[in-house]
mmCIF file of C-alpha atoms in Angstrom:
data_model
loop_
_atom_site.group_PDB
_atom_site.id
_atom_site.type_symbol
_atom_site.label_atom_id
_atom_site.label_comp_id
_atom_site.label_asym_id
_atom_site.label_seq_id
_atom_site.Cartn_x
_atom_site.Cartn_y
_atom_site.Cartn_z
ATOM 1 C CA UNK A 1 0.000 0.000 0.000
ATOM 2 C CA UNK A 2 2.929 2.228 -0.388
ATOM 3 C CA UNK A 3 3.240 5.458 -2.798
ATOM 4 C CA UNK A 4 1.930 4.074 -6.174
ATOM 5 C CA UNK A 5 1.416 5.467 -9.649
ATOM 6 C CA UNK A 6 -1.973 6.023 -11.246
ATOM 7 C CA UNK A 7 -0.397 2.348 -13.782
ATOM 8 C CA UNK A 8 0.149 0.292 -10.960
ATOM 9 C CA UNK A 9 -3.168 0.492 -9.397
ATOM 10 C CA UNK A 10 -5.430 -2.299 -10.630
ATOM 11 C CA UNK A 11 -6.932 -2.738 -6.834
ATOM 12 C CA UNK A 12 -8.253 -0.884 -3.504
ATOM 13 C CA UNK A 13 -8.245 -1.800 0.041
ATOM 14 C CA UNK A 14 -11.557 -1.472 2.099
ATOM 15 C CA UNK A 15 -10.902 -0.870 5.297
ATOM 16 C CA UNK A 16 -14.130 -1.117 7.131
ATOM 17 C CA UNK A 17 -14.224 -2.258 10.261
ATOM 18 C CA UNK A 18 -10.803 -4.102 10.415
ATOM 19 C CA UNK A 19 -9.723 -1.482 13.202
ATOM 20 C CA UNK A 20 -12.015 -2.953 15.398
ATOM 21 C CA UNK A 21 -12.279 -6.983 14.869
ATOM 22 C CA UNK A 22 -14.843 -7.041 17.695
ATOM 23 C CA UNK A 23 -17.211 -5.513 15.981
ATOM 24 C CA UNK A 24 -16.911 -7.798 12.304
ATOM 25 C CA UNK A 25 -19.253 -10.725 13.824
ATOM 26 C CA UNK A 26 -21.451 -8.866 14.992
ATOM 27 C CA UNK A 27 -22.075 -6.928 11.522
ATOM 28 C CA UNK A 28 -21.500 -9.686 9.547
ATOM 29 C CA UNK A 29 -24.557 -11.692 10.994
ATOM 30 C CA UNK A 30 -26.787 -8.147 11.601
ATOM 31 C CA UNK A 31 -26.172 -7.299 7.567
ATOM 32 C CA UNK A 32 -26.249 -10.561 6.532
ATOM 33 C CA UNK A 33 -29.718 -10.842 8.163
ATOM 34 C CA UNK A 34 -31.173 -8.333 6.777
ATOM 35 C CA UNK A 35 -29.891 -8.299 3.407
ATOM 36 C CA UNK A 36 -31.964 -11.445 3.205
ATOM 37 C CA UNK A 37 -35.118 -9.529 4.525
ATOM 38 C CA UNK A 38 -34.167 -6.872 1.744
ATOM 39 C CA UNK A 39 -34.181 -9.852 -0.731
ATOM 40 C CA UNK A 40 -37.698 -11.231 0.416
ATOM 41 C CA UNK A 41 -39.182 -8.395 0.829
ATOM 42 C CA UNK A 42 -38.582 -6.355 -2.107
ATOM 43 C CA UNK A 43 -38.675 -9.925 -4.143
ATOM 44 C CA UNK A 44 -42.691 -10.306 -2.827
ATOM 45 C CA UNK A 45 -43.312 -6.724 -3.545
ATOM 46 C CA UNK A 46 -41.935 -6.899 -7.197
ATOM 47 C CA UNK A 47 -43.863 -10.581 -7.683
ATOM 48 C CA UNK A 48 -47.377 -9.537 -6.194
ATOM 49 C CA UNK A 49 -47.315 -6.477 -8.529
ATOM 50 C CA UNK A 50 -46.287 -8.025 -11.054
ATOM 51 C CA UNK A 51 -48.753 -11.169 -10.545
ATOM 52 C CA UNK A 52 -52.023 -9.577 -8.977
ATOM 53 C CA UNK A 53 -54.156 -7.701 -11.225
ATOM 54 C CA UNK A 54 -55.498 -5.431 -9.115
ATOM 55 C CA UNK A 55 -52.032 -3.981 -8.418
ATOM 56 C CA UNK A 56 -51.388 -2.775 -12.016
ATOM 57 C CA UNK A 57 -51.782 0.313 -11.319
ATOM 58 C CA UNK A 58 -49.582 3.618 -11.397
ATOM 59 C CA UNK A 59 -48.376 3.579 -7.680
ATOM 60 C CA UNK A 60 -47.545 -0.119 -7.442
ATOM 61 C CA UNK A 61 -45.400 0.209 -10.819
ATOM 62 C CA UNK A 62 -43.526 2.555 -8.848
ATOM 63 C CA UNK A 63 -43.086 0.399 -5.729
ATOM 64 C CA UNK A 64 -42.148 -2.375 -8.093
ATOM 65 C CA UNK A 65 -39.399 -0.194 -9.630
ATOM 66 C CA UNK A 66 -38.896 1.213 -5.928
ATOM 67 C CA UNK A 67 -38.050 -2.585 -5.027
ATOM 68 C CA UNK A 68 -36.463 -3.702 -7.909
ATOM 69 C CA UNK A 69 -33.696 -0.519 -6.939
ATOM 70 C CA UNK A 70 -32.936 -1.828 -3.785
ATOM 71 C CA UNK A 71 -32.412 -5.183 -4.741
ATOM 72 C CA UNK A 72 -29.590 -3.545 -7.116
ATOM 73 C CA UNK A 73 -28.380 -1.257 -5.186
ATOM 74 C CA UNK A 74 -27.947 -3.710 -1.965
ATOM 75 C CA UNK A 75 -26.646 -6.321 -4.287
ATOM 76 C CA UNK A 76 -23.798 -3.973 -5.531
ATOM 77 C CA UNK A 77 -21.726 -3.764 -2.155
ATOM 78 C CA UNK A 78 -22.928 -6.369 0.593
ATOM 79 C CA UNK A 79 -22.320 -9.679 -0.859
ATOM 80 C CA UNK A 80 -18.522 -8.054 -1.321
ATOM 81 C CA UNK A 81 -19.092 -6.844 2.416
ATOM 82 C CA UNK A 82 -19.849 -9.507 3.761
ATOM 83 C CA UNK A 83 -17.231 -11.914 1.942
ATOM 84 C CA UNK A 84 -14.735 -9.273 3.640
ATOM 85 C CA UNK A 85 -15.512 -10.613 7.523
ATOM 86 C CA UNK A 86 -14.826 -14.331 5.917
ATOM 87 C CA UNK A 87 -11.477 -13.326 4.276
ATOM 88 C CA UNK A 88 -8.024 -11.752 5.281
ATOM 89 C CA UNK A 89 -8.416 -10.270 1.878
ATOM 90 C CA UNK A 90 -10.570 -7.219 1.541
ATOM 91 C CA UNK A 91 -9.817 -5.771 -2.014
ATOM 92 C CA UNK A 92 -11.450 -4.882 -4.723
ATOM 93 C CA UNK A 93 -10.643 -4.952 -8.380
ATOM 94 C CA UNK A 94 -9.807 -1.287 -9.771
ATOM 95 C CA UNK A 95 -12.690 -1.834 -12.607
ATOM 96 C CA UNK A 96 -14.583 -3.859 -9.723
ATOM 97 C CA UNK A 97 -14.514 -0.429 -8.038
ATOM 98 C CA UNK A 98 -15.603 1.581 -10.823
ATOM 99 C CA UNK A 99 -18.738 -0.490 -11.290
ATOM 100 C CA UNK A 100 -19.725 -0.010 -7.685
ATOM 101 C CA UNK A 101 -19.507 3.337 -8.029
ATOM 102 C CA UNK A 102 -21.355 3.412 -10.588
ATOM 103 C CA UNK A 103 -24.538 1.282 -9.813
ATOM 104 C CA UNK A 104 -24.333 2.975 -5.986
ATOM 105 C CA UNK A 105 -24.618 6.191 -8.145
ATOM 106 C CA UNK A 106 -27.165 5.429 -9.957
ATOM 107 C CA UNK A 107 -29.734 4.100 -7.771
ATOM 108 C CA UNK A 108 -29.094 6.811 -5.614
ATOM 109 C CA UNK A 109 -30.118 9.676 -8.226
ATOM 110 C CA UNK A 110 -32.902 6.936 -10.071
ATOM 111 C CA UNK A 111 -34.478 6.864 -6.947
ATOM 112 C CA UNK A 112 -34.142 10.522 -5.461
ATOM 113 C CA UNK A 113 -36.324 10.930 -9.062
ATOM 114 C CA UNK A 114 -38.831 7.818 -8.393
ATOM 115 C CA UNK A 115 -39.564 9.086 -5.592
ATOM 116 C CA UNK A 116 -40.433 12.444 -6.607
ATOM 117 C CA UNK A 117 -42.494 10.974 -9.387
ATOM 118 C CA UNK A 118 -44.697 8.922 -6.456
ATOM 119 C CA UNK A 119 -44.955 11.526 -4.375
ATOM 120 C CA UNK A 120 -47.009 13.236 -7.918
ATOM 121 C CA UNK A 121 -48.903 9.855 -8.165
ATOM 122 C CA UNK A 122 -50.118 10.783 -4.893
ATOM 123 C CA UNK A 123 -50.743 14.565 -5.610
ATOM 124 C CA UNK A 124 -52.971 13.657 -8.415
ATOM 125 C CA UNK A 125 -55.244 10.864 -6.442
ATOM 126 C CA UNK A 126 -55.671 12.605 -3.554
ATOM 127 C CA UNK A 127 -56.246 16.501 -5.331
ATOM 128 C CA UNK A 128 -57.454 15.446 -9.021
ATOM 129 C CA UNK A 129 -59.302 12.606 -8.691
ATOM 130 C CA UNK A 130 -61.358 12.811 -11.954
ATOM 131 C CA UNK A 131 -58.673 13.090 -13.925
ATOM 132 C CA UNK A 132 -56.143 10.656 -12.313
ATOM 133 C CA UNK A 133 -56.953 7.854 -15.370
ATOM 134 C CA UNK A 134 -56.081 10.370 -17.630
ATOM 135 C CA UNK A 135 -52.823 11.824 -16.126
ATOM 136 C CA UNK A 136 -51.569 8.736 -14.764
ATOM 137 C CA UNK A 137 -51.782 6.659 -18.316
ATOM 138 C CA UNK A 138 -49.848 3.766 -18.920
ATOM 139 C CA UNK A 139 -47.757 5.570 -21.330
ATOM 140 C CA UNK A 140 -47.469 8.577 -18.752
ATOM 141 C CA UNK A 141 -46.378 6.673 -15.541
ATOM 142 C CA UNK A 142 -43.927 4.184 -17.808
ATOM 143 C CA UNK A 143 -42.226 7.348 -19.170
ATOM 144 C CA UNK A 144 -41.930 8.783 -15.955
ATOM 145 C CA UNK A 145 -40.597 5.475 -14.225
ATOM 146 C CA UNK A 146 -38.304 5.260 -18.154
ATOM 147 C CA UNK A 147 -37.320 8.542 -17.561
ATOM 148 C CA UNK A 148 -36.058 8.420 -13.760
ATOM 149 C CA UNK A 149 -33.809 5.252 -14.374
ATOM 150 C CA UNK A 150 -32.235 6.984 -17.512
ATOM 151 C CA UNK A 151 -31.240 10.284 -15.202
ATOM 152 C CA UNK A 152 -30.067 8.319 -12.529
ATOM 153 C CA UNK A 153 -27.772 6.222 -15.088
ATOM 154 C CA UNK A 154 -26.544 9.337 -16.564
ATOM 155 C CA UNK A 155 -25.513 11.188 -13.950
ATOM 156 C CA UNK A 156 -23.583 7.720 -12.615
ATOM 157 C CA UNK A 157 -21.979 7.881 -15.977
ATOM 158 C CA UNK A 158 -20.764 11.135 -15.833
ATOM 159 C CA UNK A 159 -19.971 11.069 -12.009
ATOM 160 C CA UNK A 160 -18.164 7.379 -12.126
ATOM 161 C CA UNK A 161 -15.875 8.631 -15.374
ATOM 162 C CA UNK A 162 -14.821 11.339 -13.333
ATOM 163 C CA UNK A 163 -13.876 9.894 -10.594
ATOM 164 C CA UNK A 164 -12.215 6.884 -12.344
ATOM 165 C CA UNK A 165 -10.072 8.820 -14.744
ATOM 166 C CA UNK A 166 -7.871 10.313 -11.649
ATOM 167 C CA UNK A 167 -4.330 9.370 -10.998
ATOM 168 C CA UNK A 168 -4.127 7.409 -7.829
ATOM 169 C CA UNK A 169 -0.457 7.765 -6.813
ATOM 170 C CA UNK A 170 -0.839 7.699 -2.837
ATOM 171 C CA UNK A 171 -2.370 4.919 -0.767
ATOM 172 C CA UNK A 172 -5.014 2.833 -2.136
ATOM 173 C CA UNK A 173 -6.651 2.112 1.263
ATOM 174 C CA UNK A 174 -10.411 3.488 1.330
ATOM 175 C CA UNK A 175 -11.631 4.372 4.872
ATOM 176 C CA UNK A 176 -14.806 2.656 3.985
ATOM 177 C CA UNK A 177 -17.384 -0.403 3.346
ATOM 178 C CA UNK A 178 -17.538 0.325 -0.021
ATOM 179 C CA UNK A 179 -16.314 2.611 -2.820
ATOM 180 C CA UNK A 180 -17.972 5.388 -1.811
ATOM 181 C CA UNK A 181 -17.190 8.629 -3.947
ATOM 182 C CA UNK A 182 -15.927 10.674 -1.106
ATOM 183 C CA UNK A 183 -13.689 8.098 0.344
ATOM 184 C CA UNK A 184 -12.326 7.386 -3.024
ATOM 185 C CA UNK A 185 -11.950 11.505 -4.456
ATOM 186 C CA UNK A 186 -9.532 11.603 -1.070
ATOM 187 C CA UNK A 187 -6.733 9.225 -2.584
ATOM 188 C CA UNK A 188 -6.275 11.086 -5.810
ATOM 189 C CA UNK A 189 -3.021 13.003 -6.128
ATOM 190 C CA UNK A 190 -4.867 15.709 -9.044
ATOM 191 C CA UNK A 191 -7.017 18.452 -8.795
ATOM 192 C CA UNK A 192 -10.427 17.318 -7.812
ATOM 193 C CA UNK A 193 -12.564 20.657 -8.303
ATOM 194 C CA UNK A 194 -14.447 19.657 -11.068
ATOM 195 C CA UNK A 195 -15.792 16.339 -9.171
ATOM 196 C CA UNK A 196 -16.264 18.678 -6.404
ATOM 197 C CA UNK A 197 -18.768 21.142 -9.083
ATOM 198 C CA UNK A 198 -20.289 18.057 -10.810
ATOM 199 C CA UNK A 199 -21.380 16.420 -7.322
ATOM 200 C CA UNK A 200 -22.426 19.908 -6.525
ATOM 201 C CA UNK A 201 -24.855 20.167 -9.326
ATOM 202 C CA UNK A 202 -25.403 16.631 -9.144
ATOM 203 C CA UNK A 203 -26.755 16.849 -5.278
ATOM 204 C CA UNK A 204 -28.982 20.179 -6.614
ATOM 205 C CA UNK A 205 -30.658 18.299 -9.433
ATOM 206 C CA UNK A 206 -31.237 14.474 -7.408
ATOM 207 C CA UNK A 207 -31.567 16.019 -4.012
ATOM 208 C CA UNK A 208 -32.448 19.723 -4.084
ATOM 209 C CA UNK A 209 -34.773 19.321 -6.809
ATOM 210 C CA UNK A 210 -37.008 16.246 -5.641
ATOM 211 C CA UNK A 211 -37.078 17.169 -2.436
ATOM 212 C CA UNK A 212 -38.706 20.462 -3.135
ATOM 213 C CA UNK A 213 -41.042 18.366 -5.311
ATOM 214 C CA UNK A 214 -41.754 16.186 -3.101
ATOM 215 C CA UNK A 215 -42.954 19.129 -0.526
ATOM 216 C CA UNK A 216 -44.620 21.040 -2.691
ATOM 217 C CA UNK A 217 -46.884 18.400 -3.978
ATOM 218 C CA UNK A 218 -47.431 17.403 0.212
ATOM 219 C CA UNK A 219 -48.590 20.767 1.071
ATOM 220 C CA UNK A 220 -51.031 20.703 -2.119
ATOM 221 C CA UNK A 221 -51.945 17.183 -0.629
ATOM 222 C CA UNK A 222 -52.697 18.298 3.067
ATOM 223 C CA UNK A 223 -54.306 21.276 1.747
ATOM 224 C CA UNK A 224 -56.922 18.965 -0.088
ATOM 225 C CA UNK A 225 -57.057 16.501 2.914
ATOM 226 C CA UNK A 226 -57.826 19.445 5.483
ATOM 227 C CA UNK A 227 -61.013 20.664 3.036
ATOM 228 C CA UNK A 228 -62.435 16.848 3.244
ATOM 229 C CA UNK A 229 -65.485 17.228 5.486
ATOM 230 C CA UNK A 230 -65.657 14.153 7.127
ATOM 231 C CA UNK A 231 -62.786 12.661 9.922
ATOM 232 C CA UNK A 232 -63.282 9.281 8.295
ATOM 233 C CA UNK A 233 -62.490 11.059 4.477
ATOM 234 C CA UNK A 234 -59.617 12.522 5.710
ATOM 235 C CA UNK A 235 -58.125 9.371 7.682
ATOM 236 C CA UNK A 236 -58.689 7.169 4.112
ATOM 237 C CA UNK A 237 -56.809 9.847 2.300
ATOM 238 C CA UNK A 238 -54.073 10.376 4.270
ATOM 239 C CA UNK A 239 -53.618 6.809 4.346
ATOM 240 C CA UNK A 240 -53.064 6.511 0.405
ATOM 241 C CA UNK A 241 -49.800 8.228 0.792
ATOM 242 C CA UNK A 242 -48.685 7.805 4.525
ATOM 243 C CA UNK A 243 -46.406 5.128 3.409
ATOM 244 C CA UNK A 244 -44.732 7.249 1.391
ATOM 245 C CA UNK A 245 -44.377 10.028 3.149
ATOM 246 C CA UNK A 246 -42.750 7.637 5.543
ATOM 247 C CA UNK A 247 -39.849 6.350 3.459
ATOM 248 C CA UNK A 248 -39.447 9.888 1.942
ATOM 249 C CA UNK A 249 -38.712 11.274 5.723
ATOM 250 C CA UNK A 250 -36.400 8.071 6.202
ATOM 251 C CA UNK A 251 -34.729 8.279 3.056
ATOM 252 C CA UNK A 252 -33.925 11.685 2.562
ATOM 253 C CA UNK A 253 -33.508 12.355 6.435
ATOM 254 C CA UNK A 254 -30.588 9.625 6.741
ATOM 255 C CA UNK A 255 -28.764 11.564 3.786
ATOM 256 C CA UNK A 256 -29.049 14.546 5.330
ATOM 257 C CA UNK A 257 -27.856 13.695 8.475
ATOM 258 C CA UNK A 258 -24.772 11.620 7.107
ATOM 259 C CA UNK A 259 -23.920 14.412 4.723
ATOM 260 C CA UNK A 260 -24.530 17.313 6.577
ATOM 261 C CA UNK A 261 -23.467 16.723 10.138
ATOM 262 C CA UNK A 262 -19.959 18.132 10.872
ATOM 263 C CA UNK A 263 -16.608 15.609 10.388
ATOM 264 C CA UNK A 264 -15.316 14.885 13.767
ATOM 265 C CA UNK A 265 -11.703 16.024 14.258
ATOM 266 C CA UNK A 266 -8.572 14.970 16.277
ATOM 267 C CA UNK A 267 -6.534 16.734 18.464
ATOM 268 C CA UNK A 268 -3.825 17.470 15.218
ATOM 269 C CA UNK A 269 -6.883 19.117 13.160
ATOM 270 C CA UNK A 270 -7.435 16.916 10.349
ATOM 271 C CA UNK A 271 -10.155 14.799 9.331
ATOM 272 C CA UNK A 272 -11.045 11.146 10.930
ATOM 273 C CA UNK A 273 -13.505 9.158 9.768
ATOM 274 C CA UNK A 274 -15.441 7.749 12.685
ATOM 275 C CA UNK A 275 -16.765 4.720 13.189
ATOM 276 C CA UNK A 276 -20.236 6.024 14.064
ATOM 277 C CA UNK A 277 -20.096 7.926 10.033
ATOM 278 C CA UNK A 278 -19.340 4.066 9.105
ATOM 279 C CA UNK A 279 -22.275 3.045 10.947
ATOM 280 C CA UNK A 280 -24.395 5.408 9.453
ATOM 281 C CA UNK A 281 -23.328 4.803 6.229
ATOM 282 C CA UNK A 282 -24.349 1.456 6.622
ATOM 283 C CA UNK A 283 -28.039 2.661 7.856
ATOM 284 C CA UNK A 284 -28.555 4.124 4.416
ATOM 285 C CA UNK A 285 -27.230 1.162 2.387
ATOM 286 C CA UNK A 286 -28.915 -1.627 4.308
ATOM 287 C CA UNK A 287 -31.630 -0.550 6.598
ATOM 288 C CA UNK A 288 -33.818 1.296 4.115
ATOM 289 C CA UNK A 289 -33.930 -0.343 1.685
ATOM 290 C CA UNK A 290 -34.786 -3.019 3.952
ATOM 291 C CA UNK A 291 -37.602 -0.958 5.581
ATOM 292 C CA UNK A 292 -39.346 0.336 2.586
ATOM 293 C CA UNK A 293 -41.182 -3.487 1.841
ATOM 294 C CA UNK A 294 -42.027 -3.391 5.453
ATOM 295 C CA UNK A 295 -43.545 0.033 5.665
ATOM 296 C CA UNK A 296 -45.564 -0.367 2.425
ATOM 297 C CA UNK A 297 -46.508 -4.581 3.257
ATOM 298 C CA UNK A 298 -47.724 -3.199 6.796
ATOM 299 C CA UNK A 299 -49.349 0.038 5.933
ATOM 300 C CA UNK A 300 -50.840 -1.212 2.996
ATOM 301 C CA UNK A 301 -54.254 -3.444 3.218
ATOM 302 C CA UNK A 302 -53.555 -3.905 -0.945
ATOM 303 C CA UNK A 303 -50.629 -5.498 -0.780
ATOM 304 C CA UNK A 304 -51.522 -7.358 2.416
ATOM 305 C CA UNK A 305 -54.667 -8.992 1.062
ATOM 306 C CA UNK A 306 -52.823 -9.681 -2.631
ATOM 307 C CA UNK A 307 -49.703 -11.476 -0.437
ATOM 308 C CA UNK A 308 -52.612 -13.388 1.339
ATOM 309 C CA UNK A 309 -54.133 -14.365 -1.781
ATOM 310 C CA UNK A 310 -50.981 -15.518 -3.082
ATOM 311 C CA UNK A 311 -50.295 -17.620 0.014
ATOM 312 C CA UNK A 312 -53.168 -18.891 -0.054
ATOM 313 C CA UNK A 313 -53.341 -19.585 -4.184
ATOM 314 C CA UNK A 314 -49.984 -21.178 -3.289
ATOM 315 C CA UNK A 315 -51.246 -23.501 -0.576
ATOM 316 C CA UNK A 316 -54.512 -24.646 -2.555
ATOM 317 C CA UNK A 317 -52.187 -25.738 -5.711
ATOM 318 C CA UNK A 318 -49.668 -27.981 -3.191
ATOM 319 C CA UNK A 319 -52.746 -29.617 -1.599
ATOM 320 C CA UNK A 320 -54.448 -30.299 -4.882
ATOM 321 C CA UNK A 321 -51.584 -31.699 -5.836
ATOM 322 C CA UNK A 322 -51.476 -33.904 -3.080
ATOM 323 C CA UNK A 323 -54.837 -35.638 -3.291
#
């Protein structure tokens, strides 16, 4: 791990949690655990949307899309994290890196844009009613769901070349899980300002942008909601989108606070990367996507009753079979 040139490096180090071997078992059976809920889950979501017909409908597309992204974007780091706690070795490939970059990237900003697009899904139902069938077309809400996968990939393109086309001549040791942008941008020995604007108008387009969306469209919502008459109106409306609302607020409130809290410091001044930032890292790369099946299986009597229904399809076919 010595001084290098940008040639010579064909791999990275992840560093993780090797400073405190302790700590690996414990992880390794907590992520490994719930990247299987992540894969059941957001499997059951995607396969009861797909297979029940009265789920083929604008908001459930998106929830399949919703779960399809976290499949990816879990996929693209914690098998690799978790082979790390079975292995001395915990590298990965130069190119290897690149690609994680790039899909982490990318269903980061496709989803930042999904969910923007939902939270209009919702706007529409709740204040436009009449019109919803109209608005909400198949061709509309395909093109919308088309249309946030190909920003999201775009931007990773642009952001992943970037960062990949630096000279690496220092350590190759990443402070991190994963190769996460920041971590990586900190080994090059060049001038990193125009990753610095890119990510700048990167964050303002996937982060700025939706979120102000997303608010917007929630105080046109609660201003409908409010108007409804009766207690038991307004409790069925506010019910259509509470489960969104609810992994918005998780979502975009774990970014913020891992982004925007300050870097804790030691006593020489510079910059240490805490285990607790590591943690929380981790929070936004396992534990949502792991929670957003959850919140929409148990806030949602739709997708409930079609999982029951499948269940119990599923039973009736093995006993028939049987007799």
């Amino acid at each position: 791990m010595g001084k290098t040139n940008q040639s010579s490096v064909t791999e990275f180090v992840l560093l993780g949690l090797s400073g405190y071997p302790e700590l690996e078992a414990i992880y390794f059976v907590m992520v490994l655990c719930m990247y299987l809920v992540i894969l059941l889950g957001n499997g059951i979501i995607i396969i009861v949307s797909v297979c029940d017909s009265h789920l083929h409908t604008p908001m459930y597309f998106f929830l399949s899309n919703l779960s399809f992204l976290d499949i990816c974007y879990t996929s693209s780091s914690i098998p690799l994290f978790l082979s790390s706690f079975l292995t001395s070795k915990k590298t990965i490939s130069f190119s290897g890196c690149g690609v994680q970059m790039f899909l982490s990237f990318a269903m980061g900003a496709t989803e930042c844009v999904l969910l923007s697009m939902m939270a209009f899904d919702r706007y529409v139902a709740i204040c436009n009613p009449l019109r919803y069938s109209v608005i909400m077309s198949k061709t509309s809400y395909m093109s919308m769901a088309a249309g946030s996968w190909i920003a999201g990939g775009v931007n990773s393109v642009l952001q992943t070349s970037l960062a990949m086309r630096l000279p690496f001549c220092g350590d190759n040791v990443i402070n991190h899980f994963t190769c996460e942008i920041l971590a990586v941008l900190k080994l090059a020995c060049a001038d990193i300002s125009i990753n610095v604007i890119s990510m700048v108008i990167a964050n303002a387009i996937f982060l700025v942008v939706p979120v102000l969306f997303i608010f917007v469209s929630y105080v046109f919502i609660l201003s409908t909601i409010l108007k409804i008459p009766s207690a038991e109106g307004k409790r069925k409306a506010f019910s259509t989108c509470s489960a969104h609302l609810t992994v918005v607020i998780i979502f975009y409130g774990t970014i913020l606070f891992m982004y925007a809290k300050p870097k804790a410091k030691d006593f020489s001044g510079t910059d240490k990367v805490q285990v607790t930032d590591k943690i929380i890292s981790l929070f936004y790369g396992v534990v949502t996507p792991m929670l957003n099946p959850l919140i929409y299986s148990l806030r949602n009597k739709d997708v409930k009753e079609a999982v029951k229904n499948m269940l119990c399809q599923k039973c009736s076919s093995e006993g028939m079979s049987m007799l």
